[in-house]
PDB file of C-alpha atoms in Angstrom:
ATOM      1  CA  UNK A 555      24.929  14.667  -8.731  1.00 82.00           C
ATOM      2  CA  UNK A 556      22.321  15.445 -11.521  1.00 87.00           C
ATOM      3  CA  UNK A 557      19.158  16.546 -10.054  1.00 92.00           C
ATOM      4  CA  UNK A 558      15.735  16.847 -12.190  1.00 96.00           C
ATOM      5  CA  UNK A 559      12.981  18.950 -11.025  1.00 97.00           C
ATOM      6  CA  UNK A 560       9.679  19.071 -12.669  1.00 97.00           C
ATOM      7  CA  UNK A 561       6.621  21.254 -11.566  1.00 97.00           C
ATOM      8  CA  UNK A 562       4.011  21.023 -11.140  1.00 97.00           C
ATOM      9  CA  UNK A 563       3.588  17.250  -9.926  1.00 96.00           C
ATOM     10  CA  UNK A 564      -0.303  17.676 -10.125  1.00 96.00           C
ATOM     11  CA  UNK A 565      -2.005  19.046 -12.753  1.00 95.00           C
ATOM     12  CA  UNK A 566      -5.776  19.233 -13.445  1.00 95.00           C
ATOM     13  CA  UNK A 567      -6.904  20.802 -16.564  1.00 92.00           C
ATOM     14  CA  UNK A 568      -9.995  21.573 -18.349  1.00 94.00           C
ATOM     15  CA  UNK A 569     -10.219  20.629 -21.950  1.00 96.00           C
ATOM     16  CA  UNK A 570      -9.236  23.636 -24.680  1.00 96.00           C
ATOM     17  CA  UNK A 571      -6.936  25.150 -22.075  1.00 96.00           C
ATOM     18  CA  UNK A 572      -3.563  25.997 -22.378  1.00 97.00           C
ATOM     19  CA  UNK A 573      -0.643  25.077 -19.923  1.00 95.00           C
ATOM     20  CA  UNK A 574       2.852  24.296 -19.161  1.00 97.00           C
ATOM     21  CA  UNK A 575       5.081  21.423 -17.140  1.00 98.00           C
ATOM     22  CA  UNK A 576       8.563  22.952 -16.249  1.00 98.00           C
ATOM     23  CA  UNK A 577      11.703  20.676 -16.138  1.00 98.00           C
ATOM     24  CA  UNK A 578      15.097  22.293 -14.081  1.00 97.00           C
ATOM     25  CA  UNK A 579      18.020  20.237 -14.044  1.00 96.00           C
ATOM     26  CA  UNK A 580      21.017  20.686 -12.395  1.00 94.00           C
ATOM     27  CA  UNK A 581      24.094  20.010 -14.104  1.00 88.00           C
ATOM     28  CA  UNK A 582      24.978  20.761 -18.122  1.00 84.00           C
ATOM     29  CA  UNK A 583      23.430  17.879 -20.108  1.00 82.00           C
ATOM     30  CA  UNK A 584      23.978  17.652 -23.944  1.00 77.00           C
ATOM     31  CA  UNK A 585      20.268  15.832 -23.821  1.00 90.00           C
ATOM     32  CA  UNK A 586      16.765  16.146 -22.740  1.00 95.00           C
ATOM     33  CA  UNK A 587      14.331  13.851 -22.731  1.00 96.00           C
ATOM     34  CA  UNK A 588       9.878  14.071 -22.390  1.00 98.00           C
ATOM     35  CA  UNK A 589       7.668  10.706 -21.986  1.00 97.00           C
ATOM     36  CA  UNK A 590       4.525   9.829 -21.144  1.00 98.00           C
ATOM     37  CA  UNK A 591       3.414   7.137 -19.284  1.00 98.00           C
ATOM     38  CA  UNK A 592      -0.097   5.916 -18.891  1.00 97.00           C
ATOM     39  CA  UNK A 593      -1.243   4.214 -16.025  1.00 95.00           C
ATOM     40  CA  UNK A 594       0.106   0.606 -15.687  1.00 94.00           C
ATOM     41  CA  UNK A 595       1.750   1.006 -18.933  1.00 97.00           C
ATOM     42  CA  UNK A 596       5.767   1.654 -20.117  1.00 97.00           C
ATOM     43  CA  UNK A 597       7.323   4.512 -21.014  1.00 97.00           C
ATOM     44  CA  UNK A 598       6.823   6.299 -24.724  1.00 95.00           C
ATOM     45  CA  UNK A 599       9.027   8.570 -25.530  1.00 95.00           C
ATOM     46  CA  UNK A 600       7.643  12.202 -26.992  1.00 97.00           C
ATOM     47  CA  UNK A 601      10.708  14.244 -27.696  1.00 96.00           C
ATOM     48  CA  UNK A 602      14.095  14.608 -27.543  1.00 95.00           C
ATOM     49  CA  UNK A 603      16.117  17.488 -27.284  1.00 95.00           C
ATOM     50  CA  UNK A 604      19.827  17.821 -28.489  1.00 91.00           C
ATOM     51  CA  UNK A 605      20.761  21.740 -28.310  1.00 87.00           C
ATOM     52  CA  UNK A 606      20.236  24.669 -27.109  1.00 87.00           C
ATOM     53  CA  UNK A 607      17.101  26.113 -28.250  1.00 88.00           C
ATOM     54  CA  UNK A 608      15.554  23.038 -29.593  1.00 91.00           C
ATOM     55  CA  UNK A 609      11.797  23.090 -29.948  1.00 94.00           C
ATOM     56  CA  UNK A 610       9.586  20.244 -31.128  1.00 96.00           C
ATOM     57  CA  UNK A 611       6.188  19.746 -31.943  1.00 97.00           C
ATOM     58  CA  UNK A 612       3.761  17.380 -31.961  1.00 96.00           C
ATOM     59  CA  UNK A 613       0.291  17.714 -32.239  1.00 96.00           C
ATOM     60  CA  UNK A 614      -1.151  19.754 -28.581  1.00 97.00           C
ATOM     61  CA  UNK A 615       2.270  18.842 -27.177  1.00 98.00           C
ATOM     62  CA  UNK A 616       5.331  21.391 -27.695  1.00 98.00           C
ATOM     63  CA  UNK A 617       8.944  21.121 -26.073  1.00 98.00           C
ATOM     64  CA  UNK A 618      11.562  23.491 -25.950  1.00 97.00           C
ATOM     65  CA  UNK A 619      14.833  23.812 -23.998  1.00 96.00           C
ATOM     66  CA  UNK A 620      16.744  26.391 -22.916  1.00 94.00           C
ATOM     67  CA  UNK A 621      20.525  24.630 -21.672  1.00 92.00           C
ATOM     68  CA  UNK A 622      21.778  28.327 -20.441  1.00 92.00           C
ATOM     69  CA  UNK A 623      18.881  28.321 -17.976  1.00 94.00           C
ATOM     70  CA  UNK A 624      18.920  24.457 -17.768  1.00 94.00           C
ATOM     71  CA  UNK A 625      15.034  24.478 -18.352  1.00 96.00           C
ATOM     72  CA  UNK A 626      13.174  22.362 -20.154  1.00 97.00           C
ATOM     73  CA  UNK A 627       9.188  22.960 -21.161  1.00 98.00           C
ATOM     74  CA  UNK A 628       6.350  21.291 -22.485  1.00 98.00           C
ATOM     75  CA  UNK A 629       3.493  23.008 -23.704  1.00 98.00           C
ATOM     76  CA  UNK A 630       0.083  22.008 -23.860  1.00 97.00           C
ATOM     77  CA  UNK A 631      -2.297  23.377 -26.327  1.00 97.00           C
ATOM     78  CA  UNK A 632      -5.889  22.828 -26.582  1.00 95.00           C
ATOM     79  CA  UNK A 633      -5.757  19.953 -24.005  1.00 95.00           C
ATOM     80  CA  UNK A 634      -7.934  17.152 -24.583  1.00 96.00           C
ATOM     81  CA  UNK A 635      -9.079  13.935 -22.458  1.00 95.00           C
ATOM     82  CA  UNK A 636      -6.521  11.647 -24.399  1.00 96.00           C
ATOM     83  CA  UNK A 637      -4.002  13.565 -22.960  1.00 97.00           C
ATOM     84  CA  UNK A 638      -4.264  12.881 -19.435  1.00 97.00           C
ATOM     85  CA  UNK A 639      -1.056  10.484 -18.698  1.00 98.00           C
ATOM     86  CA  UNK A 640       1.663  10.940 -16.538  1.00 98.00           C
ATOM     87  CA  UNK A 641       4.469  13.023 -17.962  1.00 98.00           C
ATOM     88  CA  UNK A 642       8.070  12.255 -17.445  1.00 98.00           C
ATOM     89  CA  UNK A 643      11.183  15.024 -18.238  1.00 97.00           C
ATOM     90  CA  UNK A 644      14.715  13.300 -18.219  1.00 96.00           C
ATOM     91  CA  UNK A 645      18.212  14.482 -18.518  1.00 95.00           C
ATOM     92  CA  UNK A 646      21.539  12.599 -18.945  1.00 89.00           C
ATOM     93  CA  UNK A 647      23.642  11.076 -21.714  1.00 81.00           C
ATOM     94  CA  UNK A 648      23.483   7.953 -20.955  1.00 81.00           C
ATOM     95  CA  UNK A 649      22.790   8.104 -16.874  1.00 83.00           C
ATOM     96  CA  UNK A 650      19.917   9.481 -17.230  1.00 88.00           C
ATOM     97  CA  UNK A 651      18.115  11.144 -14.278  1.00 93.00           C
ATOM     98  CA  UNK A 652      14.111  11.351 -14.495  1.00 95.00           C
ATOM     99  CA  UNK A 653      12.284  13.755 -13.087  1.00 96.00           C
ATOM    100  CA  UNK A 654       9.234  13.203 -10.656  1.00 97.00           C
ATOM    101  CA  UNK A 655       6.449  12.965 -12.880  1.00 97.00           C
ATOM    102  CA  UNK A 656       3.400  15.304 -13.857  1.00 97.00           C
ATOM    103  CA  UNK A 657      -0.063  13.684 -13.408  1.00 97.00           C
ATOM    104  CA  UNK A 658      -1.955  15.577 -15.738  1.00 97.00           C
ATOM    105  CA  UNK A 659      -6.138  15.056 -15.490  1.00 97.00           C
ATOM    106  CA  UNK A 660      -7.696  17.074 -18.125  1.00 96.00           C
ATOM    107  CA  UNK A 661     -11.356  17.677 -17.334  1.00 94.00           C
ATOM    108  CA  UNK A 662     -14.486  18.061 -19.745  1.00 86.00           C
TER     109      UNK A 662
ATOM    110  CA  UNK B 227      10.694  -5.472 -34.628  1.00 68.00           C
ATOM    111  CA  UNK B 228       8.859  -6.567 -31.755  1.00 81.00           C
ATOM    112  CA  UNK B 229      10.738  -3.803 -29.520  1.00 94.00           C
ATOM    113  CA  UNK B 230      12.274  -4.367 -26.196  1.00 97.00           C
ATOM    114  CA  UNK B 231      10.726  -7.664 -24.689  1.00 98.00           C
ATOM    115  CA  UNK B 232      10.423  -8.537 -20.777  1.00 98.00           C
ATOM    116  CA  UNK B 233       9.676 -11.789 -18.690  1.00 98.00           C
ATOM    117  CA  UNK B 234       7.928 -12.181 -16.885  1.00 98.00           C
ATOM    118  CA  UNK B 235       5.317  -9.120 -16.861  1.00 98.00           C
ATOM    119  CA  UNK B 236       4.773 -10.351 -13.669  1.00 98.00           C
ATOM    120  CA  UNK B 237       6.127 -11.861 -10.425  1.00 98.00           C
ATOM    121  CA  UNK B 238       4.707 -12.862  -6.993  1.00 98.00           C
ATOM    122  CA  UNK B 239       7.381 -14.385  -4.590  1.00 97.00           C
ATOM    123  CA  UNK B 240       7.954 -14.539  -0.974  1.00 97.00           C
ATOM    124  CA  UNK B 241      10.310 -12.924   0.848  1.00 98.00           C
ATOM    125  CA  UNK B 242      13.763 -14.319   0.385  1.00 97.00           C
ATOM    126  CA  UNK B 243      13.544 -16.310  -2.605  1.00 98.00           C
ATOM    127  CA  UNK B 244      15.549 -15.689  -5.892  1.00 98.00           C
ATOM    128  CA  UNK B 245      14.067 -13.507  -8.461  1.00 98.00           C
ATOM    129  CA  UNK B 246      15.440 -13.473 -12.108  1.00 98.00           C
ATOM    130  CA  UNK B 247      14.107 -10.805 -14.555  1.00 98.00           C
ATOM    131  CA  UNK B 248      14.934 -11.202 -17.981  1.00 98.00           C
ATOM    132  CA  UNK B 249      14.867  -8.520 -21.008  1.00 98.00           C
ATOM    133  CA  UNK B 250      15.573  -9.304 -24.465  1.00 98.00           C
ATOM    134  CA  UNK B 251      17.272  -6.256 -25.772  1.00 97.00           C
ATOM    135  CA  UNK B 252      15.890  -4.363 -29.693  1.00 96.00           C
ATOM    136  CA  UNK B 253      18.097  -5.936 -32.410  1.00 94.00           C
ATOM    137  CA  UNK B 254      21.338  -3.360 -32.833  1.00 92.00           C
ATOM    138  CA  UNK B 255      20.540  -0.956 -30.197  1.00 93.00           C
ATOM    139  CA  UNK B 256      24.131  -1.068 -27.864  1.00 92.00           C
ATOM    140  CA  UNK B 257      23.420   0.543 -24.420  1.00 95.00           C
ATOM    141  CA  UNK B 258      20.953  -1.755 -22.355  1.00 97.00           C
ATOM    142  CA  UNK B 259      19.452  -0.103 -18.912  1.00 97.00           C
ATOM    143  CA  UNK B 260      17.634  -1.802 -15.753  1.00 98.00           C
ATOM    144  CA  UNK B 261      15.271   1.209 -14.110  1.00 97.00           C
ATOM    145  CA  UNK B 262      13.194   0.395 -11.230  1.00 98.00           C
ATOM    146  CA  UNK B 263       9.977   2.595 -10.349  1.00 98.00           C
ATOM    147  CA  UNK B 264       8.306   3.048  -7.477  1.00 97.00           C
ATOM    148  CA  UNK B 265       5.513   5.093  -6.060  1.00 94.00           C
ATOM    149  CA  UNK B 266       7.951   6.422  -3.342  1.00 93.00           C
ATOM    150  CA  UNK B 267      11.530   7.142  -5.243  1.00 93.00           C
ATOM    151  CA  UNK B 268      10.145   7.209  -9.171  1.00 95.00           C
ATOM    152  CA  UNK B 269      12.288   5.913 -11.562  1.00 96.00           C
ATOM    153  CA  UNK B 270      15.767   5.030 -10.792  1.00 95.00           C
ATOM    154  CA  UNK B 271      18.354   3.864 -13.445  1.00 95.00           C
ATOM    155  CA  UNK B 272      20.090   0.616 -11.870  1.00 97.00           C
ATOM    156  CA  UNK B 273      22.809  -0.568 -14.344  1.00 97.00           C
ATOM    157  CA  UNK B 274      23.411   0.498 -17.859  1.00 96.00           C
ATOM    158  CA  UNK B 275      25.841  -1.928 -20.105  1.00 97.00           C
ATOM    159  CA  UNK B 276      27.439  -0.704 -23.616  1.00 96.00           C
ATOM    160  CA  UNK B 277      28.124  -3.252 -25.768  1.00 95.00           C
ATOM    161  CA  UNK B 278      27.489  -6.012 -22.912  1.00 96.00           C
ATOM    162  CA  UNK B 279      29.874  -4.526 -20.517  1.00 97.00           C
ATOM    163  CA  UNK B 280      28.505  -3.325 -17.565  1.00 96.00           C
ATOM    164  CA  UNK B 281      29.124   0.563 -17.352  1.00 96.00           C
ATOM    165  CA  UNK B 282      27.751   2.160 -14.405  1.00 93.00           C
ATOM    166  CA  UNK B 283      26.476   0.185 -11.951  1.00 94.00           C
ATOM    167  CA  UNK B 284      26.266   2.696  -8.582  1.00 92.00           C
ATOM    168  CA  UNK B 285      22.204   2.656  -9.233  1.00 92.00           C
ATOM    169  CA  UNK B 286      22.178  -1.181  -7.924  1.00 95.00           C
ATOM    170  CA  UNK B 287      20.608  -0.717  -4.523  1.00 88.00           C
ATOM    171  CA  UNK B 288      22.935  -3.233  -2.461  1.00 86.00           C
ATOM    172  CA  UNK B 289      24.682  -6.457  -3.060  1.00 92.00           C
ATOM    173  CA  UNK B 290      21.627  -8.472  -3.101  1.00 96.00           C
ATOM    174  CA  UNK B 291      21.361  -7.277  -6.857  1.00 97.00           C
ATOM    175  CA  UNK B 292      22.913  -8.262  -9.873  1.00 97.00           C
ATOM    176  CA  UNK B 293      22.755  -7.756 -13.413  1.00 98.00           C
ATOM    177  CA  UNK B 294      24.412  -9.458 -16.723  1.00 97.00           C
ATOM    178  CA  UNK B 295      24.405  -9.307 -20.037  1.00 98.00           C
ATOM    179  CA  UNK B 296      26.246 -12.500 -21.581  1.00 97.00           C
ATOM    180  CA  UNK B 297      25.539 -11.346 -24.861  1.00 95.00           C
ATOM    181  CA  UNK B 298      23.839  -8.396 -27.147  1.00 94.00           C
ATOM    182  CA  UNK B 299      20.401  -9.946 -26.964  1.00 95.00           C
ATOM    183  CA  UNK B 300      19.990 -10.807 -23.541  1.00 96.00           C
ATOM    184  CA  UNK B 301      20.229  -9.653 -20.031  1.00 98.00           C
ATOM    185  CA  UNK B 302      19.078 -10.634 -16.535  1.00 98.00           C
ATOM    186  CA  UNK B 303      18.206  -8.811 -13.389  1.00 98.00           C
ATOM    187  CA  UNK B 304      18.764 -10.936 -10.316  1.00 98.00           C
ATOM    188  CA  UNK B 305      17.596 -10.163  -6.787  1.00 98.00           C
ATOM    189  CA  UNK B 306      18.819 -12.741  -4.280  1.00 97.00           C
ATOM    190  CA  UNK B 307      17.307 -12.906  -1.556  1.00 97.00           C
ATOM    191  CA  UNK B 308      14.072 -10.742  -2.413  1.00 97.00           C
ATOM    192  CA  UNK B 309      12.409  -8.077   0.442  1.00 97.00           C
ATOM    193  CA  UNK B 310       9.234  -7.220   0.487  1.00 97.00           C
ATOM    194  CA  UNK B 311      10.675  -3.513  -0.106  1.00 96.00           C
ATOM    195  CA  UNK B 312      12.175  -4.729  -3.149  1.00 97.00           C
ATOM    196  CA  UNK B 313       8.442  -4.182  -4.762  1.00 98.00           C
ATOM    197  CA  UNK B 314       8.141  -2.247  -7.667  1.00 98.00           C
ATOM    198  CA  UNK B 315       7.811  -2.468 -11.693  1.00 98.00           C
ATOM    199  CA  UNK B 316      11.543  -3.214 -12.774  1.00 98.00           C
ATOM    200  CA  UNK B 317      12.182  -1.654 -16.862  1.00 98.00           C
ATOM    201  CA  UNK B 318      14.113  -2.515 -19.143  1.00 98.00           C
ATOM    202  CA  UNK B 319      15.359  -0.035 -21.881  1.00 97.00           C
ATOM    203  CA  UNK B 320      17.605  -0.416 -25.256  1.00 96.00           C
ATOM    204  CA  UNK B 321      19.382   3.236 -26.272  1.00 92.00           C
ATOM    205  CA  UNK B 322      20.581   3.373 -30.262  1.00 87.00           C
ATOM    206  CA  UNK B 323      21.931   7.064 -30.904  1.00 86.00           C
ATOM    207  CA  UNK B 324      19.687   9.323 -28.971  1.00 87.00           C
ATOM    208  CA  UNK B 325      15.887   7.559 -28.864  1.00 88.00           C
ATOM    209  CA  UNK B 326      15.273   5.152 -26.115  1.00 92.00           C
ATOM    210  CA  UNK B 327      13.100   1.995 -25.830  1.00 95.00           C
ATOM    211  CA  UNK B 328      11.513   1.103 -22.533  1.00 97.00           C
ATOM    212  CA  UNK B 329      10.414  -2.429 -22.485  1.00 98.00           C
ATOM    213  CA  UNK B 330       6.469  -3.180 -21.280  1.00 98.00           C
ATOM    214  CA  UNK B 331       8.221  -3.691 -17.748  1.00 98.00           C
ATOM    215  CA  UNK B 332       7.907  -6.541 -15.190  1.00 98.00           C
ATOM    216  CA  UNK B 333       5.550  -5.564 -12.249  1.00 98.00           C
ATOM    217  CA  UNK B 334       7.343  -7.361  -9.092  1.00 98.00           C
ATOM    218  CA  UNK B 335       5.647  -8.365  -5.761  1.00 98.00           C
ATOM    219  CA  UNK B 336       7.682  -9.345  -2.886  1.00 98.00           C
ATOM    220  CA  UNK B 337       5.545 -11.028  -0.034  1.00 97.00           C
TER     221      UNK B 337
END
């Protein structure tokens, strides 16, 4: 059975700092997914991943993966208040498998 | 588009009634998924239909859950009876090549 690890599960952050949520999965997936969910809200989705050394971008928020290592990352850059959500990694085609969640704070 | 739609947003029942959640799927999109979250066991992925057949339905918790999908724009989620430990925020989610929707969700709460 799939299994998604993220770490860590807490993170608190000040702002203009730099840091990084890690995703492991267990099994080979052709697709990886990043959302972030704010409190009481759905689910948007950030990035998705297709292949093997896929990196996206969007604004303070990279992702990368790495399927040979079955690691996912995303990057934050510069963090800011607006960021501080609840960030989701999920793997699977269409079964897809979520991970526990990051509860990023970032801090003046 | 007004995206994946839910009803209600939320519920309040007592224990052992019926409890039908409904999702009105994104015009076009062909794979249709029921996730449940919870504080305790996150997000779980129920039942997942392609093309309204149901595909894989070993996320359904026990028999006292049931899903359908009649036709491509709608779906229902049925818990009969309800537990209190069937509390949680029940999504909805439409899938069209590799970008999913997730519906606003319906926040259920099982007295």
């Amino acid at each position: 059975e799939l299994k998604v690890e993220q770490n860590p599960l807490f993170l608190s952050m000040q702002e203009g700092k730099n840091y990084t949520i890690y995703c492991n999965y267990s099994t080979t997936s052709d697709r990886l997914y990043w959302y972030r969910q704010d409190p009481g809200k759905s689910l948007e989705s950030l990035f998705v991943l297709l292949s093997n050394g896929a990196v996206k971008q969007e604004g303070r928020l990279m992702a990368s993966l790495d399927t040979k290592a079955r690691l996912s990352t995303l990057h934050i850059t510069a963090a800011v208040h607006d960021l501080s959500a609840t960030y989701f990694c999920a793997v699977g085609n269409n079964d897809m498998r979520f991970g526990a969640g990051t509860r990023l704070t970032v801090k003046p | 588009d007004a995206g994946v739609i839910q009803s209600p947003r939320h519920e309040v029942t007592e224990m052992g009634q019926e409890v039908t959640l409904r999702c009105k799927p994104i015009s076009g999109h062909d794979y249709l998924f029921w996730y449940r979250q919870t504080m305790m066991r996150g997000l779980e992925l129920l039942i997942y239909f392609n093309n309204n057949v149901p595909i894989d339905d070993s996320g359904m918790p026990e028999d006292r859950f049931s899903a359908k999908m009649p036709n491509a724009s709608f779906s229902t989620l049925k818990i009969q009876p309800s537990e209190p430990r069937d509390s949680a925020v029940y999504f909805c989610a439409t899938l069209l090549g590799a970008e999913q929707y997730f519906g606003p969700g319906t926040r259920l709460t099982v007295t």
